[in-house]
Amino acid sequence: GTVYGLEFRETVTLLDNGGDALTIKNSSSATGIIFPFTFKTALPGGATFDVTVGTQPFSEICTVLGGSGTVSGTTNVTGIRVDCQ
């Protein structure tokens, strides 16, 4: 997936199926950076996934788009978008 709009020094924590926490932090001095992400735990084909925001940034709200579905075969899930504003 990809995180968009995370402001400088902000952090968002994403969860896959309520666990497998992944923290993304913008430590760059720039804004508008795109952060690709991959969860550490791979899911087998046919498994369901549900990506949610576990911890919101301090000054923004992040929304997950296309964050749930079923893993198709051995292909990585793409198209999950997290928009922070």
CSV table of N, CA and C in Angstrom, one decimal:
chain,number,residue,atom,x,y,z
A,1,GLY,N,0.8,-1.2,0.0
A,1,GLY,CA,0.0,0.0,0.0
A,1,GLY,C,0.9,1.2,0.0
A,2,THR,N,0.2,2.4,0.1
A,2,THR,CA,0.9,3.7,0.0
A,2,THR,C,0.2,4.7,1.0
A,3,VAL,N,1.0,5.4,1.7
A,3,VAL,CA,0.5,6.5,2.6
A,3,VAL,C,0.8,7.8,1.9
A,4,TYR,N,-0.2,8.7,1.8
A,4,TYR,CA,-0.1,10.0,1.1
A,4,TYR,C,-0.4,11.1,2.2
A,5,GLY,N,0.3,12.2,2.1
A,5,GLY,CA,0.0,13.4,2.9
A,5,GLY,C,0.4,13.4,4.3
A,6,LEU,N,1.2,12.5,4.7
A,6,LEU,CA,1.7,12.5,6.1
A,6,LEU,C,2.7,13.7,6.3
A,7,GLU,N,2.3,14.6,7.2
A,7,GLU,CA,3.1,15.8,7.4
A,7,GLU,C,4.4,15.5,8.1
A,8,PHE,N,5.3,16.4,8.0
A,8,PHE,CA,6.7,16.3,8.7
A,8,PHE,C,6.5,16.0,10.1
A,9,ARG,N,7.3,15.1,10.6
A,9,ARG,CA,7.4,14.6,12.0
A,9,ARG,C,6.1,13.9,12.5
A,10,GLU,N,5.2,13.6,11.6
A,10,GLU,CA,4.0,12.9,12.0
A,10,GLU,C,4.2,11.4,11.9
A,11,THR,N,3.4,10.6,12.7
A,11,THR,CA,3.5,9.2,12.6
A,11,THR,C,2.1,8.6,12.6
A,12,VAL,N,2.0,7.6,11.8
A,12,VAL,CA,0.7,6.8,11.7
A,12,VAL,C,1.0,5.3,11.9
A,13,THR,N,0.2,4.7,12.7
A,13,THR,CA,0.4,3.2,12.9
A,13,THR,C,-0.8,2.5,12.2
A,14,LEU,N,-0.4,1.6,11.3
A,14,LEU,CA,-1.4,0.8,10.6
A,14,LEU,C,-1.5,-0.6,11.1
A,15,LEU,N,-2.6,-1.2,11.1
A,15,LEU,CA,-2.8,-2.6,11.5
A,15,LEU,C,-3.4,-3.4,10.4
A,16,ASP,N,-3.0,-4.7,10.3
A,16,ASP,CA,-3.6,-5.6,9.4
A,16,ASP,C,-4.3,-6.7,10.2
A,17,ASN,N,-5.6,-6.8,10.0
A,17,ASN,CA,-6.4,-7.7,10.8
A,17,ASN,C,-6.3,-7.5,12.3
A,18,GLY,N,-6.2,-6.3,12.7
A,18,GLY,CA,-6.1,-5.9,14.1
A,18,GLY,C,-4.8,-6.1,14.8
A,19,GLY,N,-3.8,-6.6,14.0
A,19,GLY,CA,-2.5,-6.9,14.6
A,19,GLY,C,-1.4,-6.5,13.5
A,20,ASP,N,-0.3,-7.1,13.6
A,20,ASP,CA,0.8,-6.8,12.7
A,20,ASP,C,1.0,-5.3,12.5
A,21,ALA,N,1.2,-4.6,13.6
A,21,ALA,CA,1.3,-3.2,13.6
A,21,ALA,C,2.5,-2.7,12.8
A,22,LEU,N,2.3,-1.7,12.0
A,22,LEU,CA,3.3,-1.1,11.1
A,22,LEU,C,3.3,0.4,11.3
A,23,THR,N,4.4,1.0,11.8
A,23,THR,CA,4.5,2.4,12.1
A,23,THR,C,5.2,3.1,11.0
A,24,ILE,N,4.6,4.2,10.5
A,24,ILE,CA,5.3,5.0,9.4
A,24,ILE,C,5.4,6.4,9.9
A,25,LYS,N,6.7,6.9,9.8
A,25,LYS,CA,7.0,8.2,10.3
A,25,LYS,C,7.6,9.1,9.2
A,26,ASN,N,7.1,10.3,9.1
A,26,ASN,CA,7.8,11.2,8.1
A,26,ASN,C,8.9,12.0,8.8
A,27,SER,N,10.1,11.5,8.7
A,27,SER,CA,11.2,12.1,9.4
A,27,SER,C,12.0,13.0,8.4
A,28,SER,N,11.4,13.2,7.2
A,28,SER,CA,12.0,14.1,6.2
A,28,SER,C,11.5,15.5,6.5
A,29,SER,N,12.2,16.5,6.1
A,29,SER,CA,11.7,17.9,6.3
A,29,SER,C,10.7,18.3,5.2
A,30,ALA,N,10.4,17.4,4.3
A,30,ALA,CA,9.5,17.7,3.2
A,30,ALA,C,8.1,17.1,3.5
A,31,THR,N,7.1,17.8,3.0
A,31,THR,CA,5.7,17.2,3.0
A,31,THR,C,5.4,16.7,1.6
A,32,GLY,N,4.3,16.0,1.5
A,32,GLY,CA,3.9,15.5,0.2
A,32,GLY,C,4.6,14.3,-0.3
A,33,ILE,N,5.4,13.7,0.7
A,33,ILE,CA,6.2,12.5,0.3
A,33,ILE,C,5.2,11.3,0.3
A,34,ILE,N,5.4,10.4,-0.6
A,34,ILE,CA,4.6,9.2,-0.7
A,34,ILE,C,5.4,8.1,0.0
A,35,PHE,N,4.8,7.4,0.9
A,35,PHE,CA,5.4,6.3,1.7
A,35,PHE,C,4.8,5.0,1.3
A,36,PRO,N,5.5,4.1,0.5
A,36,PRO,CA,5.0,2.8,0.3
A,36,PRO,C,5.2,1.9,1.5
A,37,PHE,N,4.3,1.0,1.7
A,37,PHE,CA,4.4,0.1,2.9
A,37,PHE,C,4.1,-1.3,2.6
A,38,THR,N,4.7,-2.2,3.3
A,38,THR,CA,4.4,-3.7,3.3
A,38,THR,C,4.4,-4.2,4.7
A,39,PHE,N,3.4,-4.9,5.0
A,39,PHE,CA,3.3,-5.5,6.4
A,39,PHE,C,4.4,-6.6,6.5
A,40,LYS,N,4.9,-6.9,7.7
A,40,LYS,CA,5.9,-7.9,7.9
A,40,LYS,C,5.4,-9.3,7.7
A,41,THR,N,4.2,-9.6,8.1
A,41,THR,CA,3.6,-10.9,8.0
A,41,THR,C,2.8,-11.1,6.7
A,42,ALA,N,3.3,-12.0,5.9
A,42,ALA,CA,2.6,-12.3,4.6
A,42,ALA,C,1.4,-13.2,4.9
A,43,LEU,N,0.3,-12.9,4.2
A,43,LEU,CA,-0.9,-13.7,4.3
A,43,LEU,C,-0.9,-14.7,3.1
A,44,PRO,N,-1.4,-15.9,3.4
A,44,PRO,CA,-1.6,-16.9,2.3
A,44,PRO,C,-2.7,-16.6,1.4
A,45,GLY,N,-2.7,-17.1,0.2
A,45,GLY,CA,-3.7,-16.9,-0.8
A,45,GLY,C,-5.1,-17.4,-0.2
A,46,GLY,N,-6.1,-16.6,-0.4
A,46,GLY,CA,-7.4,-16.9,0.1
A,46,GLY,C,-7.7,-16.3,1.5
A,47,ALA,N,-6.7,-15.8,2.2
A,47,ALA,CA,-6.8,-15.2,3.5
A,47,ALA,C,-7.5,-13.8,3.3
A,48,THR,N,-8.2,-13.4,4.3
A,48,THR,CA,-8.8,-12.0,4.2
A,48,THR,C,-7.8,-11.0,4.9
A,49,PHE,N,-7.9,-9.8,4.5
A,49,PHE,CA,-7.1,-8.7,5.1
A,49,PHE,C,-8.0,-7.5,5.4
A,50,ASP,N,-7.7,-6.8,6.4
A,50,ASP,CA,-8.4,-5.6,6.8
A,50,ASP,C,-7.4,-4.6,7.4
A,51,VAL,N,-7.0,-3.7,6.6
A,51,VAL,CA,-6.1,-2.7,7.1
A,51,VAL,C,-6.8,-1.5,7.7
A,52,THR,N,-6.4,-1.1,8.9
A,52,THR,CA,-7.0,0.0,9.6
A,52,THR,C,-5.9,0.9,10.2
A,53,VAL,N,-6.3,2.0,10.6
A,53,VAL,CA,-5.4,2.9,11.3
A,53,VAL,C,-5.5,2.6,12.8
A,54,GLY,N,-4.4,2.2,13.4
A,54,GLY,CA,-4.3,1.9,14.8
A,54,GLY,C,-4.1,3.1,15.7
A,55,THR,N,-3.2,4.0,15.2
A,55,THR,CA,-2.9,5.3,15.9
A,55,THR,C,-2.9,6.4,14.9
A,56,GLN,N,-3.7,7.4,15.0
A,56,GLN,CA,-3.7,8.5,14.1
A,56,GLN,C,-2.5,9.5,14.5
A,57,PRO,N,-2.1,10.2,13.5
A,57,PRO,CA,-1.1,11.3,13.7
A,57,PRO,C,-1.7,12.3,14.7
A,58,PHE,N,-0.8,13.1,15.3
A,58,PHE,CA,-1.3,14.1,16.2
A,58,PHE,C,-2.1,15.2,15.6
A,59,SER,N,-1.8,15.7,14.4
A,59,SER,CA,-2.5,16.8,13.9
A,59,SER,C,-3.2,16.5,12.5
A,60,GLU,N,-3.4,15.2,12.2
A,60,GLU,CA,-4.0,14.8,11.0
A,60,GLU,C,-5.0,13.7,11.3
A,61,ILE,N,-5.8,13.4,10.3
A,61,ILE,CA,-6.7,12.3,10.3
A,61,ILE,C,-6.3,11.5,9.0
A,62,CYS,N,-6.1,10.2,9.2
A,62,CYS,CA,-5.8,9.3,8.1
A,62,CYS,C,-6.9,8.3,7.8
A,63,THR,N,-7.2,8.1,6.6
A,63,THR,CA,-8.3,7.3,6.2
A,63,THR,C,-7.8,6.2,5.2
A,64,VAL,N,-8.2,5.0,5.4
A,64,VAL,CA,-7.8,3.9,4.6
A,64,VAL,C,-8.8,3.6,3.5
A,65,LEU,N,-8.3,3.6,2.2
A,65,LEU,CA,-9.2,3.3,1.1
A,65,LEU,C,-8.8,2.0,0.5
A,66,GLY,N,-9.7,1.1,0.2
A,66,GLY,CA,-9.4,-0.2,-0.4
A,66,GLY,C,-8.6,-1.1,0.5
A,67,GLY,N,-8.9,-1.0,1.8
A,67,GLY,CA,-8.1,-1.7,2.8
A,67,GLY,C,-8.6,-3.1,3.2
A,68,SER,N,-9.6,-3.6,2.6
A,68,SER,CA,-10.1,-4.9,3.0
A,68,SER,C,-10.4,-5.7,1.7
A,69,GLY,N,-10.2,-7.0,1.9
A,69,GLY,CA,-10.4,-7.9,0.8
A,69,GLY,C,-9.9,-9.3,1.0
A,70,THR,N,-9.6,-10.0,-0.1
A,70,THR,CA,-9.1,-11.4,0.0
A,70,THR,C,-7.8,-11.4,-0.8
A,71,VAL,N,-6.8,-12.1,-0.3
A,71,VAL,CA,-5.5,-12.2,-1.0
A,71,VAL,C,-5.7,-13.2,-2.1
A,72,SER,N,-5.3,-12.8,-3.3
A,72,SER,CA,-5.4,-13.6,-4.5
A,72,SER,C,-4.1,-14.4,-4.8
A,73,GLY,N,-4.1,-15.7,-4.6
A,73,GLY,CA,-2.9,-16.5,-4.9
A,73,GLY,C,-1.7,-16.0,-4.1
A,74,THR,N,-0.6,-15.9,-4.7
A,74,THR,CA,0.6,-15.5,-4.0
A,74,THR,C,1.0,-14.0,-4.4
A,75,THR,N,0.1,-13.3,-5.0
A,75,THR,CA,0.3,-12.0,-5.5
A,75,THR,C,0.2,-11.0,-4.3
A,76,ASN,N,1.2,-10.0,-4.2
A,76,ASN,CA,1.0,-9.0,-3.2
A,76,ASN,C,-0.2,-8.2,-3.4
A,77,VAL,N,-0.8,-7.8,-2.3
A,77,VAL,CA,-2.0,-6.9,-2.4
A,77,VAL,C,-1.5,-5.5,-2.7
A,78,THR,N,-2.0,-4.9,-3.7
A,78,THR,CA,-1.7,-3.5,-4.0
A,78,THR,C,-3.0,-2.7,-4.1
A,79,GLY,N,-2.9,-1.4,-4.1
A,79,GLY,CA,-4.0,-0.6,-4.2
A,79,GLY,C,-4.6,-0.1,-2.9
A,80,ILE,N,-4.0,-0.5,-1.8
A,80,ILE,CA,-4.4,0.1,-0.5
A,80,ILE,C,-3.8,1.5,-0.4
A,81,ARG,N,-4.7,2.4,-0.1
A,81,ARG,CA,-4.2,3.8,0.0
A,81,ARG,C,-4.6,4.4,1.3
A,82,VAL,N,-3.7,5.1,2.0
A,82,VAL,CA,-4.0,5.7,3.2
A,82,VAL,C,-3.8,7.2,3.0
A,83,ASP,N,-4.8,8.0,3.1
A,83,ASP,CA,-4.8,9.4,2.9
A,83,ASP,C,-4.8,10.1,4.2
A,84,CYS,N,-3.8,11.0,4.4
A,84,CYS,CA,-3.7,11.8,5.7
A,84,CYS,C,-3.9,13.2,5.3
A,85,GLN,N,-4.8,13.9,6.1
A,85,GLN,CA,-5.1,15.3,5.9
A,85,GLN,C,-5.2,16.0,7.2
